[in-house]
Each structure stands twice: as C-alpha cells, then as structure tokens.
Tab-separated table of C-alpha atoms in Angstrom:
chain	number	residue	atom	x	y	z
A	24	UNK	CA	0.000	0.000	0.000
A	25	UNK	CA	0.930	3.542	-0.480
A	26	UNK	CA	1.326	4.348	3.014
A	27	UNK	CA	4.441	2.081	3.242
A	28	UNK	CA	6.136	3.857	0.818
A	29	UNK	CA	9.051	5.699	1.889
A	30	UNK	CA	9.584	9.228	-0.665
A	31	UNK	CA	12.671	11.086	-1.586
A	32	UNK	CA	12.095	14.574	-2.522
A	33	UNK	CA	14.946	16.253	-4.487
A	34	UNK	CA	14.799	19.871	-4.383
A	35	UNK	CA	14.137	21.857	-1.034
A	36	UNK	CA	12.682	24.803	-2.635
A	37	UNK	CA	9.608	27.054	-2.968
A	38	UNK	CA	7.764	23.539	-3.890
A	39	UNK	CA	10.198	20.775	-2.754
A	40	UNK	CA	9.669	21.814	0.472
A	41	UNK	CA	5.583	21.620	0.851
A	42	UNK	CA	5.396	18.508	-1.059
A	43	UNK	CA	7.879	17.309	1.735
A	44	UNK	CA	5.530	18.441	3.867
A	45	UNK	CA	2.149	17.617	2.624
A	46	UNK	CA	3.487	14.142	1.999
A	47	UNK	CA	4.016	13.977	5.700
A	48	UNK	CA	0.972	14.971	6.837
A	49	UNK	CA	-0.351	12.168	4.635
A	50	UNK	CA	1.107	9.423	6.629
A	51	UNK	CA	4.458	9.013	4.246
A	52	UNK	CA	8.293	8.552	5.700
A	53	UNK	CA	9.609	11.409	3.599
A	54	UNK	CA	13.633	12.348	3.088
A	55	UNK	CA	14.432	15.978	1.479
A	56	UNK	CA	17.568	15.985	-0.389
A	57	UNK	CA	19.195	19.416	-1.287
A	58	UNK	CA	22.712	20.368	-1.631
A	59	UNK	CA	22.062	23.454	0.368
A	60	UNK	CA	23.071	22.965	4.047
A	61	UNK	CA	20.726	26.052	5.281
A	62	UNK	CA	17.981	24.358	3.328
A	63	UNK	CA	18.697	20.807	5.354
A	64	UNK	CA	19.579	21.842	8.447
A	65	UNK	CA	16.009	24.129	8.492
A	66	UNK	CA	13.975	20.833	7.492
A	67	UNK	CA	15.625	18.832	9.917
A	68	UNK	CA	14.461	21.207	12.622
A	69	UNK	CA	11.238	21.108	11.493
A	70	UNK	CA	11.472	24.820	9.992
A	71	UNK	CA	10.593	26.083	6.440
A	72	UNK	CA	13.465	27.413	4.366
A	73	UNK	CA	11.138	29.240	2.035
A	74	UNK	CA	7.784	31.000	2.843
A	75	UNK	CA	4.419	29.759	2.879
A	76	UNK	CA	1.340	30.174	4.138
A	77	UNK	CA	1.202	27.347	6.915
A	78	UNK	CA	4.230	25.748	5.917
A	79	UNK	CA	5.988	26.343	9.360
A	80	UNK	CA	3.354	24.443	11.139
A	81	UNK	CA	3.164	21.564	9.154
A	82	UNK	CA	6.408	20.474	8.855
A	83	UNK	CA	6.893	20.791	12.731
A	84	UNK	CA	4.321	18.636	13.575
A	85	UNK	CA	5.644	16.493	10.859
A	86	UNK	CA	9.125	16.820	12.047
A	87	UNK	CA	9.204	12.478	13.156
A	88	UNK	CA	8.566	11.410	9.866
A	89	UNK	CA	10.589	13.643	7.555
A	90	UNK	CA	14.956	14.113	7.674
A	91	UNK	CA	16.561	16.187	4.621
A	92	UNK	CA	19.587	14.987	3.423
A	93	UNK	CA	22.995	16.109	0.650
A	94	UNK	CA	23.513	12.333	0.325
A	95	UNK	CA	21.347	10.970	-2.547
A	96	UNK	CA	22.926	7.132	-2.098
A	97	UNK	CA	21.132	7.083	1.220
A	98	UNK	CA	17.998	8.395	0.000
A	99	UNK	CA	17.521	6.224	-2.872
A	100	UNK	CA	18.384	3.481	-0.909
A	101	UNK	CA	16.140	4.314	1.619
A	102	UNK	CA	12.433	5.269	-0.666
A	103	UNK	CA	10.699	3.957	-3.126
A	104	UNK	CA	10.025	6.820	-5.239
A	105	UNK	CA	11.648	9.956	-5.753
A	106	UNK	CA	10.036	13.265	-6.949
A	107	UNK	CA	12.760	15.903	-8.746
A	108	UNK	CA	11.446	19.386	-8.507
A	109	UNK	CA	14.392	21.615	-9.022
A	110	UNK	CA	14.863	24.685	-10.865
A	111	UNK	CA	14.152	24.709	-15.131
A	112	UNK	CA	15.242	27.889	-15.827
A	113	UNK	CA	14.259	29.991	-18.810
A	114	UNK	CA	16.955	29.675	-21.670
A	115	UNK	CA	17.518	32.857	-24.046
A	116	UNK	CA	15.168	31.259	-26.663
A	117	UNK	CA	12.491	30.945	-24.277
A	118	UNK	CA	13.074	27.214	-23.803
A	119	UNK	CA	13.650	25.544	-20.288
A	120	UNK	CA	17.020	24.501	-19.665
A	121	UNK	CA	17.872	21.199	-17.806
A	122	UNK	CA	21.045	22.012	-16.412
A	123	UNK	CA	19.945	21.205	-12.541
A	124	UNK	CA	17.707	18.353	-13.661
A	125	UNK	CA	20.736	16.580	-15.355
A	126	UNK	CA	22.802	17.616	-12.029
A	127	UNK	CA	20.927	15.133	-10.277
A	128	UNK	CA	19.900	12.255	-12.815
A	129	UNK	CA	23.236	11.003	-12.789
A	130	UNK	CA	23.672	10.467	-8.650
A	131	UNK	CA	20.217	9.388	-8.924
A	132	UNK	CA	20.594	6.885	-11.727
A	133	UNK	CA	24.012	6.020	-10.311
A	134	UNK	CA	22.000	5.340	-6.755
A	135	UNK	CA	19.167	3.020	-8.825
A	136	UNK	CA	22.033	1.128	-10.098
A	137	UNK	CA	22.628	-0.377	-6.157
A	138	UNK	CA	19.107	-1.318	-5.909
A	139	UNK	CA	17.585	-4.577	-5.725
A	140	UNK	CA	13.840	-3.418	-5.747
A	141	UNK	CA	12.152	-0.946	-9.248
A	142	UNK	CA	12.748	2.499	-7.992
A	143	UNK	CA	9.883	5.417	-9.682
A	144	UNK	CA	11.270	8.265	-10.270
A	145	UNK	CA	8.834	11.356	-11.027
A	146	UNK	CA	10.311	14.143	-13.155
A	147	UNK	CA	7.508	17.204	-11.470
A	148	UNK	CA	9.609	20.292	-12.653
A	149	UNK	CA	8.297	21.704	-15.628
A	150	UNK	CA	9.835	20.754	-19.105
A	151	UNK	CA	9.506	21.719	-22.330
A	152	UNK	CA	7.608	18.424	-24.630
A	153	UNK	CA	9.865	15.540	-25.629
A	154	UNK	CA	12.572	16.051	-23.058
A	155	UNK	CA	11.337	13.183	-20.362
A	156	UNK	CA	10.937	10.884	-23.209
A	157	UNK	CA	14.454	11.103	-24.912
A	158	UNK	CA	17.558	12.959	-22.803
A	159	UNK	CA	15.568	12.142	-19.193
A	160	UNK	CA	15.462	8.542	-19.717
A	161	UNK	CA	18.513	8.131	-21.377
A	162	UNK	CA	20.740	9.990	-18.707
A	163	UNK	CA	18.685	7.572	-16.246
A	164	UNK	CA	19.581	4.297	-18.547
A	165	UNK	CA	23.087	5.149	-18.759
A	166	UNK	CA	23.749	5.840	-14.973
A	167	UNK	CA	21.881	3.130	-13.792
A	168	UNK	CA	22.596	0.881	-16.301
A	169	UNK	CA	19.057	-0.402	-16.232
A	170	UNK	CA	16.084	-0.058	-18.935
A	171	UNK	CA	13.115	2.411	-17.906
A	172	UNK	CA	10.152	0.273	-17.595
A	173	UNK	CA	11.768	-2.838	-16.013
A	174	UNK	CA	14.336	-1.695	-13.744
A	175	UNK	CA	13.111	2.050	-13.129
A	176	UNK	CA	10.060	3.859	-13.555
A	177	UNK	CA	9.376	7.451	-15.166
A	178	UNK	CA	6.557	9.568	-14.962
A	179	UNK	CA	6.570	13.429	-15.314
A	180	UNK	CA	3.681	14.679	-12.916
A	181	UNK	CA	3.565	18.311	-12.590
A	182	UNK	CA	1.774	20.439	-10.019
A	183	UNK	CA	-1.056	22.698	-10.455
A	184	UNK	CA	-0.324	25.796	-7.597
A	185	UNK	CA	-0.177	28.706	-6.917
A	186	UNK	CA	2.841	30.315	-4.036
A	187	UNK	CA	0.814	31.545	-1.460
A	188	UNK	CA	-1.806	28.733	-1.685
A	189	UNK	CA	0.799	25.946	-2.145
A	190	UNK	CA	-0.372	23.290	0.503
A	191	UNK	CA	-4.098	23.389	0.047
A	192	UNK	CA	-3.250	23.552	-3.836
A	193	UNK	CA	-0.969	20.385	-3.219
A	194	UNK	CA	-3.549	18.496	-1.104
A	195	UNK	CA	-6.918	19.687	-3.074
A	196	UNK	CA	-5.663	19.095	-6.827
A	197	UNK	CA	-8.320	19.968	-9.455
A	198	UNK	CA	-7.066	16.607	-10.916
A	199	UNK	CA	-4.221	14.944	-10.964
A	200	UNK	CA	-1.868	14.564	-14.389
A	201	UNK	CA	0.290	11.531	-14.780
A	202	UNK	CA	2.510	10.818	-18.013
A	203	UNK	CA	4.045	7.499	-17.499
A	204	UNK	CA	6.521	5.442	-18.859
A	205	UNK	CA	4.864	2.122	-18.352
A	206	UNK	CA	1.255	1.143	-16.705
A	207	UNK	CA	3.214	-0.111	-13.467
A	208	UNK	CA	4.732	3.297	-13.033
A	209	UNK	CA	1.535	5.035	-13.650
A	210	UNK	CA	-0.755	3.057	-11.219
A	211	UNK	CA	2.157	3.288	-8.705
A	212	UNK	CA	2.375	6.974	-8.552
A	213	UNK	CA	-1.878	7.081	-8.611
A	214	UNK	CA	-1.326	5.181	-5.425
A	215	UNK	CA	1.017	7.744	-3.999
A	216	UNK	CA	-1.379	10.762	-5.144
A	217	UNK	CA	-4.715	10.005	-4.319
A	218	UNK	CA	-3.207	8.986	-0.397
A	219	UNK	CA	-2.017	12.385	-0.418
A	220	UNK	CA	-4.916	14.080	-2.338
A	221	UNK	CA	-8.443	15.440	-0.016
A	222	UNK	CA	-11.293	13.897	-1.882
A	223	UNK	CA	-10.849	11.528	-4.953
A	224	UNK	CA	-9.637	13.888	-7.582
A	225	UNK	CA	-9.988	12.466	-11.429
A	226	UNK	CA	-6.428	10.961	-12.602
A	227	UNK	CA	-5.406	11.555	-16.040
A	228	UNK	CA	-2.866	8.572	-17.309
A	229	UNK	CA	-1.138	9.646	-20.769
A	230	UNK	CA	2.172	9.109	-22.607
A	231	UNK	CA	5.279	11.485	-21.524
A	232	UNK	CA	5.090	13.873	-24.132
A	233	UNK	CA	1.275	14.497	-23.792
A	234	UNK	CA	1.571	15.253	-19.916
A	235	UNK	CA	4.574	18.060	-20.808
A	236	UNK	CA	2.018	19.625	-23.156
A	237	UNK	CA	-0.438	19.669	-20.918
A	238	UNK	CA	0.891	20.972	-17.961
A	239	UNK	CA	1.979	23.816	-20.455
A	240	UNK	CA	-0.910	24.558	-21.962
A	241	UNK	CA	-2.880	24.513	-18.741
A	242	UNK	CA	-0.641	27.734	-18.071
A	243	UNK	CA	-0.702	28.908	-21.433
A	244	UNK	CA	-4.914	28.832	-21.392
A	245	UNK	CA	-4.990	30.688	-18.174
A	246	UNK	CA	-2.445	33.517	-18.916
A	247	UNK	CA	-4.716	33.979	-22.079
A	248	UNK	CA	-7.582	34.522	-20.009
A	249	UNK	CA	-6.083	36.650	-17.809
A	250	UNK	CA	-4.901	38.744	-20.632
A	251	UNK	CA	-8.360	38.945	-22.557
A	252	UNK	CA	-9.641	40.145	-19.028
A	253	UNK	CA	-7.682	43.131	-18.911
A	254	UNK	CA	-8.242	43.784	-22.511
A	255	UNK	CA	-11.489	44.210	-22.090
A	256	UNK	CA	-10.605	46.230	-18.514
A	257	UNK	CA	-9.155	48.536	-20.730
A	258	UNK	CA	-11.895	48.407	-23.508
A	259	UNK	CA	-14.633	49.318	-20.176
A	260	UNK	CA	-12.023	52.141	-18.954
A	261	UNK	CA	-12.894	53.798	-22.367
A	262	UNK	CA	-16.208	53.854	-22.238
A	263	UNK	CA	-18.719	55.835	-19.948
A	264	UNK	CA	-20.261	53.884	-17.750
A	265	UNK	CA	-19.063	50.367	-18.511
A	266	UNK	CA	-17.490	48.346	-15.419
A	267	UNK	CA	-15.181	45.269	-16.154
A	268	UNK	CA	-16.796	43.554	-12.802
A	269	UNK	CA	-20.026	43.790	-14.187
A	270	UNK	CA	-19.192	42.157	-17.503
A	271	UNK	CA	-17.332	39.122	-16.329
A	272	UNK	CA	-19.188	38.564	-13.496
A	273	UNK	CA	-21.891	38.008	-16.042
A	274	UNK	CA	-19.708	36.187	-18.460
A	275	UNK	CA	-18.269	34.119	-15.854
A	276	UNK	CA	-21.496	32.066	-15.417
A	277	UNK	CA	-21.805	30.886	-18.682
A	278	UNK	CA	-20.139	27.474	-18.312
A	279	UNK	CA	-17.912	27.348	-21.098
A	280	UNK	CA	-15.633	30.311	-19.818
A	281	UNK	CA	-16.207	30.385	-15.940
A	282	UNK	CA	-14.649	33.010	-13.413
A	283	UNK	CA	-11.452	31.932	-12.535
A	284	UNK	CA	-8.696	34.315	-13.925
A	285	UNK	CA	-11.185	36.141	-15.338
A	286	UNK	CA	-10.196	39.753	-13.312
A	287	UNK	CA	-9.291	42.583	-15.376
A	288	UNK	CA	-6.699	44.167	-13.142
A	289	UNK	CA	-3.033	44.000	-13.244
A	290	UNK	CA	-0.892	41.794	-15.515
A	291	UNK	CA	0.009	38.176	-14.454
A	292	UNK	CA	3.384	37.803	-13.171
A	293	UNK	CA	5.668	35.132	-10.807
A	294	UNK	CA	7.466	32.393	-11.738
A	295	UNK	CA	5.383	29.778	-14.001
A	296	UNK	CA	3.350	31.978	-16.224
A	297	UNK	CA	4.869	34.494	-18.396
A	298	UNK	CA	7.838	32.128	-19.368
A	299	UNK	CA	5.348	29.219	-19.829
A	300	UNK	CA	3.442	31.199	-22.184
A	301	UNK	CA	6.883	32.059	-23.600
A	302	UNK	CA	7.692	28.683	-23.967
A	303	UNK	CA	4.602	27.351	-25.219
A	304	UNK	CA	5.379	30.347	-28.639
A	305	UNK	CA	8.838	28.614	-28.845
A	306	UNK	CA	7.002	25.176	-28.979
A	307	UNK	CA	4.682	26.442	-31.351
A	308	UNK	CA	7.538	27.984	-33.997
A	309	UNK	CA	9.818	25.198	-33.435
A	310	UNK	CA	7.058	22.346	-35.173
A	311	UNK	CA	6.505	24.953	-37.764
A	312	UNK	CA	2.401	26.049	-36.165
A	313	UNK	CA	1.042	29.804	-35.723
A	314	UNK	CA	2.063	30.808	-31.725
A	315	UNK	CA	-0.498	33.838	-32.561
A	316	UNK	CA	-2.427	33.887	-29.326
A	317	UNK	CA	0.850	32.790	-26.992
A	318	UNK	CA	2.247	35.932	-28.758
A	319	UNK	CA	-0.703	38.095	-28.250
A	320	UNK	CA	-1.371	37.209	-24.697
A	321	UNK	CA	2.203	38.029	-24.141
A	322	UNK	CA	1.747	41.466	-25.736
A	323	UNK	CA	-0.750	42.042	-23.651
A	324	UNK	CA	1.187	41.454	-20.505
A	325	UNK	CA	3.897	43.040	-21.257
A	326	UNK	CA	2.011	46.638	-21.595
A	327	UNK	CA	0.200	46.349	-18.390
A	328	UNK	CA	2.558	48.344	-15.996
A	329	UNK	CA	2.697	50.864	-18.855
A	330	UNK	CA	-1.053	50.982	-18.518
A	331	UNK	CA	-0.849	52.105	-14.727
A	332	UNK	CA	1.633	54.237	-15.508
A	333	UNK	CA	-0.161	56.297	-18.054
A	334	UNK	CA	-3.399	56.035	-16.024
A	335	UNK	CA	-0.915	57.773	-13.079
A	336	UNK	CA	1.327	60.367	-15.176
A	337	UNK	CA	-1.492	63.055	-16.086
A	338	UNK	CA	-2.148	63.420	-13.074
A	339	UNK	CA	1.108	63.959	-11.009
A	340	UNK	CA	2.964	66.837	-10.841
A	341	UNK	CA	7.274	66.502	-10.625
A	342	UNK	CA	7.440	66.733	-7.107
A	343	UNK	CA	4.529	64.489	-6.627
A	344	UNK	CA	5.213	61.051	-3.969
A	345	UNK	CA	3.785	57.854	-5.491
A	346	UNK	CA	3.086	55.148	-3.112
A	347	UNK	CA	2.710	51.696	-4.455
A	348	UNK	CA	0.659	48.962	-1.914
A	349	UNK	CA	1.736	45.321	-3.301
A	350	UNK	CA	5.509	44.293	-4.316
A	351	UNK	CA	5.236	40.639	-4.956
A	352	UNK	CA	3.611	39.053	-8.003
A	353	UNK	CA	0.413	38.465	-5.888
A	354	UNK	CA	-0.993	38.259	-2.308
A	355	UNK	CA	0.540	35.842	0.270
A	356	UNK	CA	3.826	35.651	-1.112
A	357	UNK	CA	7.521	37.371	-1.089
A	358	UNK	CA	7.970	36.419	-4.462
A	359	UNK	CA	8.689	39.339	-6.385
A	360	UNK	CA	9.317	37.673	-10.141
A	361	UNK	CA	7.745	39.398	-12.919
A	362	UNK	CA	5.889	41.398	-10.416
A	363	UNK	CA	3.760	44.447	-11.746
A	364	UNK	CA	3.978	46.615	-8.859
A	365	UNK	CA	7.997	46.438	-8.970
A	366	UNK	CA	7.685	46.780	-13.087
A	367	UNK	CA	5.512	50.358	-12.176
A	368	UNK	CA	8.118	51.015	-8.965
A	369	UNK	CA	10.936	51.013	-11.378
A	370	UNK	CA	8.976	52.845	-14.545
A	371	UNK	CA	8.238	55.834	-12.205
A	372	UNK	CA	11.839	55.907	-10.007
A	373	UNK	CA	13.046	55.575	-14.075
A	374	UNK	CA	10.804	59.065	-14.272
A	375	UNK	CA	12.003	60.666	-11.620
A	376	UNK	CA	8.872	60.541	-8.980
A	377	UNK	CA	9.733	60.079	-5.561
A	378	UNK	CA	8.158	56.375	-4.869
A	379	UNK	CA	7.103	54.887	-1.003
A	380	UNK	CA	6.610	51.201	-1.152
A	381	UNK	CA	4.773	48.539	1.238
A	382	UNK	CA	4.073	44.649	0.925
A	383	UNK	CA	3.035	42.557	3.893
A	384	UNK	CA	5.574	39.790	2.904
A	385	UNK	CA	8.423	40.866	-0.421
A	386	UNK	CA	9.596	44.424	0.920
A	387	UNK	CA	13.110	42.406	1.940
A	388	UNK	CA	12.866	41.202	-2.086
A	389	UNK	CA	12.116	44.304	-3.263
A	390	UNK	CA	15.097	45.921	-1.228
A	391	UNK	CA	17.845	43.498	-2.762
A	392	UNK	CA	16.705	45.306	-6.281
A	393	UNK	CA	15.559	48.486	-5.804
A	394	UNK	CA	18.214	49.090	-2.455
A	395	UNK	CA	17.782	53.197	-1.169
A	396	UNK	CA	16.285	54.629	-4.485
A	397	UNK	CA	12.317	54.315	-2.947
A	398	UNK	CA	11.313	54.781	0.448
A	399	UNK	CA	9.717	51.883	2.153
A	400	UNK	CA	6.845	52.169	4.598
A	401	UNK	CA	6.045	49.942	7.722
A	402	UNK	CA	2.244	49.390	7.013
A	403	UNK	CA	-0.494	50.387	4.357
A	404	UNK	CA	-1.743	53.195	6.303
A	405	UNK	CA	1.812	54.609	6.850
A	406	UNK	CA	2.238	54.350	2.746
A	407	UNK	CA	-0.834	55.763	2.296
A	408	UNK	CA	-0.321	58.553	4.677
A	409	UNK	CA	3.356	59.263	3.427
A	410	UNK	CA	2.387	60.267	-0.327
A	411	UNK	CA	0.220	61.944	-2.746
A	412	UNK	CA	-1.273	59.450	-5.123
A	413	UNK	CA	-1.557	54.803	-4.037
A	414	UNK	CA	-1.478	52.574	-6.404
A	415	UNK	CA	-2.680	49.315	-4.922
A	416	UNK	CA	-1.489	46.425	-7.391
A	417	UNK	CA	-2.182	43.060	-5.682
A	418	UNK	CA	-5.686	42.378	-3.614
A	419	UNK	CA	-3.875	41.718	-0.273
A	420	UNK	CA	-6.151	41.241	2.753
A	421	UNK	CA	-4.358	44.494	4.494
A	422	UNK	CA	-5.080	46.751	1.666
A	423	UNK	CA	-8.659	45.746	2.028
A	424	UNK	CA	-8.552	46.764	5.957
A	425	UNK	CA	-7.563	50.284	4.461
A	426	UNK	CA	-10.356	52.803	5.468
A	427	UNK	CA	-11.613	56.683	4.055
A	428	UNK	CA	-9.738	57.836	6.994
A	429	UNK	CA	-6.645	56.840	6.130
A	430	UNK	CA	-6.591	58.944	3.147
A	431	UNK	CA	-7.952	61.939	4.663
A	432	UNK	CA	-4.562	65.026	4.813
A	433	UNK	CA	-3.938	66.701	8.449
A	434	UNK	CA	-3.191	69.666	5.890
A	435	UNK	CA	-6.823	71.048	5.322
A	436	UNK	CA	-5.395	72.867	1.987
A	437	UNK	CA	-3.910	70.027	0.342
A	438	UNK	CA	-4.949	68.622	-2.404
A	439	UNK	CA	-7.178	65.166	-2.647
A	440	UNK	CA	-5.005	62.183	-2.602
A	441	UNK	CA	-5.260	60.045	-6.295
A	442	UNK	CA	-5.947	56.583	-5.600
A	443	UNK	CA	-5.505	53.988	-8.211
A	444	UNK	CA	-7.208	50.916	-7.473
A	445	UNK	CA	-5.979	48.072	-9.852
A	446	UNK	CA	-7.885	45.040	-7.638
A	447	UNK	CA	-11.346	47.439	-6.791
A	448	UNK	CA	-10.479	45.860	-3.254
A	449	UNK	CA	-11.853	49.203	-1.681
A	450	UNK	CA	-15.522	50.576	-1.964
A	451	UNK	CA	-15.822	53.543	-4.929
A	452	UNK	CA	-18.742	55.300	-3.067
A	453	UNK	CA	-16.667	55.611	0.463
A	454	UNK	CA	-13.552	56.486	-1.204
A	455	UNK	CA	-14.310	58.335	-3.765
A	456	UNK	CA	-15.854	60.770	-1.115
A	457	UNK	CA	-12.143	61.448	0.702
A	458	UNK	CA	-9.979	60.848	-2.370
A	459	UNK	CA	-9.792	60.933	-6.407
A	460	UNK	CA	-10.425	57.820	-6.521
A	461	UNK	CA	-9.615	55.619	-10.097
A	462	UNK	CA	-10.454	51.947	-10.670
A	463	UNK	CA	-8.752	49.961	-13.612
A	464	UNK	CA	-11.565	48.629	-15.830
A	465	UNK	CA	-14.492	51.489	-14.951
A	466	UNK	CA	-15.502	53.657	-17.331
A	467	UNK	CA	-15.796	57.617	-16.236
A	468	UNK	CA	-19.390	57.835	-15.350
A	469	UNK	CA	-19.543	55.257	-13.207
A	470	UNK	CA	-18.518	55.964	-9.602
C-alpha cells in the first residue's frame, strides 16, 4: 500500500519543500535531499526554508517522519520513489534549460544502479515536450545501467499551484496529471497521489510527451484569459459607464468560460506563467504552427505596468510622492518575479517621482533590487499617509482593511489624494468621497 512507501524529494525549494511536507501529513516517511546545508539543516528542525502560508506548522508537527539529506545514495536506498522538482530555468530562446535536472539524474541513476527493488522516479519540474521521453530517460539508462520500464520507472507529474496557496493547492488538486513510462509506473504513482490528495480527484494517465504539453498549456490557457480580461478592462475604462466587474461577473457564469482568472486588473506575473506562455510560442515555432495567441497574450502582458503608468502620469505633478501597496507578483507571497507593482516602482523611479513602497511579505525582495532609491513604509496606512497618489497592485487582505480615513490630509489645503485601485479591493462610493479615486476597468461615469 501507499502508506508504506518511503519518498525522496529532491529539491528543497519554494515547492520541494511543501510537497515534503504535505506528503508527511499524509502518513508518508519522507527524506528531502538538497545540496544546500541552510535548506537541510532548516527541514531537519522542522522549519521552512522558504515562505508559505502554513508551511511552518506543518512540517513541525511532521518533524518524526521527515529528515533532509545532501547524500542521494542514502535516500535512494532508503524510498521507493523519488520526486525531482528543481529549478528549469528559462533559456535565451524561451526554452527551459535542464542544467539542474541533469545535475541530479546522474547520482540518482548512479543510486538506482545499487538497488535490488524498481525504484519510480517522477520528473515534477516543468519541461519543455519531448525532453522526459528522450535525454531524461537516457541519462537515467546510462547511470543506472538499467532499462526504464523494467528496472526504473518514469513519470513526469507536474503540479497545479499557486505560491501563497501551495499546501491546500498540493492536497486539493483539481485533478491529478500523470505521463508514465509504463502502466506499473503510472498506477504506482496514482497510489502515492490520491493517499495524499483530499477527496478523490480524477487521474489523467497519458504518454510522456502528452503530460509536458499539458501541464503547459494549462498555463498557457490561463495567462490567455487573464490577458483577454484586462483587454477588455481597458476596452470598459474607455467607455462611460461600462465596469469590467459587471461584464465578467456576467460572463463568468456561462459554463464554457467560468470566473477563474477572469479579473481585469493587473498583468500576471511570478514564476510559471509568463515564461510558460513564452515557452509554449517557442514550442509552437519550433514544429513549424502559428504561436499567434501565446504571442498576443504576451503582448498584452507586457504593456500592463505601462497601462498604470499612463493612467498615473497626467495626473502627477514633478514633485509628486507615489506610493505603491503590493511588491510581490500576488498576495501571500515574497515572491517578487515578474511582479507588476515592482515593473511600475521602477517605470516611475526611471521618471524621476519620488516612490514609497509597502508589501506585507516581499519588501526584503524588493530591497535586494531596488536598495535606497524608494522609500519603504512599515504598514499600508503609513504608505498611504506618506504620499500623494496609491497605487494598490495586488488584492492583499491588508489593503482591504484600508479605510476613508486613512486617506484623509492633516493639511486642510492640500490637495485630494489620487488613488488607483488596480484590484477594486476598496468601496468607490466611500472612497471616492475622501480621495480621487480611479479603478482599472471602470468607465468615467460610473462611480
């Protein structure tokens, strides 16, 4: 039965690490294996070494059935199956590299090699199509000096999450995508997910090459919806009396496009979508088919900063303070990649506005970058009450604490404070009473 099996989980990152712990939780002897010491030591105290949402928690009261290790003999020796989830980073075509996936085939495969007993292995970083099937394998072959299928298994299973909402995302899959090498594999790794999974989430069984297109065209379909959303937010901005909410809360309900992702606000950012959108172009040029929407959507994306921006600019003078509420690419999170509140940080420093900037969790990120050039503020009331026009980019829970008050200036001459509401996390009637208040996606008679 599943719950015998002992897992290896290479990688001790942003999603090694809750898998670690979520397979724990589960009932499963899990070892971490990372060749960062930090990273081991923290596990092996029962601490996170990245940040999540209820991360902390579960791996301390976890802590007896999970160990991290740098020594990937012992851990293959030790489990039954090991997940690799480390880094496929962006090449400069687009394409993922495998540099750290290939790092660790070849202890891996040289580990398999000792073993007695078929050892899965479950490729769950993302990679572009093909690449399980052919160089994968083969580095696995020739380092084990087994066959895949007899003496091994392969699957490439990616997750379906989002940072901030890892764990729940991890243990309440939509459903759950398995591209196998052989039916044992397969049915073995089922076992593994559906212990772990809340529920009894549908299982999708497929060849190699069919899972790595799906996981990135699951991607690819959102960040075109997401894109199409604020297309038409700026389509509604246009146009007196038209409000984005209103249209896709109504669109929403027809069944065939729903409401997820379907928010026109600010552009998507983070680490998954905008280079697997990017990738998903390269796929489509490199088997000679028309990337037109991958390109599009990415068009799209890229322009959406610039949108705040020029929704900002007429309205500030040169000695005007900007404060921006939300640094990382969304709420919950430090993560700061692609992030559109640090894209707009940087356009208006780049302009020569005096910028004040506050996130609950990325301000540390966000220093690293931007260092002295903006202010930072110690709350969302203290950026508010710091500046001259807010920009709040991400719907964090704080920002939505924010209250008429806090906008209102000691100074009884000053003028009204611009607020630019990207999220409409704050009510238009109350604020617009106390401040100028704008909202991405509202036409101008509608307040």
């Amino acid at each position: 039965m599943a719950e015998n099996r002992i897992v290896s989980v290479v990688g001790l990152g942003k999603l090694g690490v809750p898998m670690v712990a979520c397979l724990a939780e589960k009932g499963f002897t899990v070892i971490g294996v990372d060749v960062n010491p930090v990273a081991i030591d923290q596990v092996n105290a029962g601490k996170a070494p990245v940040q999540e949402p209820g991360l902390d928690e579960m791996l301390y009261r976890n802590r007896e059935h999970i160990r991290a290790t740098a020594d990937y003999a012992d851990a293959i020796a030790q489990s039954d199956v090991t997940f690799i989830i480390v880094p496929t980073p962006s090449e400069a075509d687009g394409g993922f590299s495998l540099k750290y996936i290939h790092a660790v085939l070849d202890p891996i495969g040289k580990s398999i090699r000792h073993k007695n007993t078929f050892h899965l292995v479950v490729i769950t970083s993302t990679v572009m199509p093909g690449a399980t099937g052919s160089e994968i394998k083969a580095a696995l072959e020739t380092a084990s000096g087994k066959t895949c299928g007899e003496g091994f298994g392969l699957c490439y299973s990616p997750e379906f999450i989002a940072l901030g909402n890892v764990i729940h995302d991890m243990l309440n899959p939509d459903f759950i995508l398995i591209g196998e090498s052989d039916p044992k594999s397969g049915a073995m790794l089922e076992e593994i997910y559906l212990q772990m999974s809340n529920g009894n989430p549908p299982v999708s069984h497929m060849n190699l090459v069919n899972a790595e297109l799906a996981k990135i065209s699951v991607n690819t379909f959102v960040t075109t919806k997401i894109s199409y959303a604020n297309m038409l937010s700026e389509i509604c901005e246009r146009i007196p009396g038209a409000d984005v909410d209103v249209v896709t809360n109504a669109i929403g309900q027809d069944s065939r496009i729903g409401k997820k992702y379907l928010k026109g606000a600010t552009g998507y950012g983070g680490p998954c979508f905008p280079r697997d959108n990017v990738a998903f172009g390269v796929i489509a040029h490199s088997v000679g088919a028309n990337p037109a929407i991958a390109v599009a959507t990415d068009e799209i994306n890229r322009n959406q900063a610039t949108r705040l921006a020029n929704h900002l600019l007429p309205k500030l003078t040169s000695t005007s303070k900007v404060g921006i509420l939300g640094l990382s690419y969304k709420p919950d999170t430090n993560v700061i990649e692609q992030s559109q509140g640090l894209a707009l940080a940087k356009e208006l420093l780049s302009q020569g506005f005096s910028v004040v900037l506050y996130d609950p969790l990325a301000l540390e990120n966000v220093q690293q970058i931007l260092g002295d050039q903006p202010e930072y503020a110690d709350s969302a009331k203290d950026c508010v009450q710091r500046v001259d026009a807010v920009v709040i980019t991400t719907s964090s829970k704080e920002f939505q604490t924010l209250v008429p008050e806090d906008f209102v200036s000691n100074n009884s001459s000053a003028k009204l404070k611009l607020l630019l509401d990207c999220w409409r996390v704050l009510d238009r009637s109350q604020f617009s009473q106390v401040c100028e208040y704008l909202a991405l996606g509202v036409g101008s008679t509608t307040v």
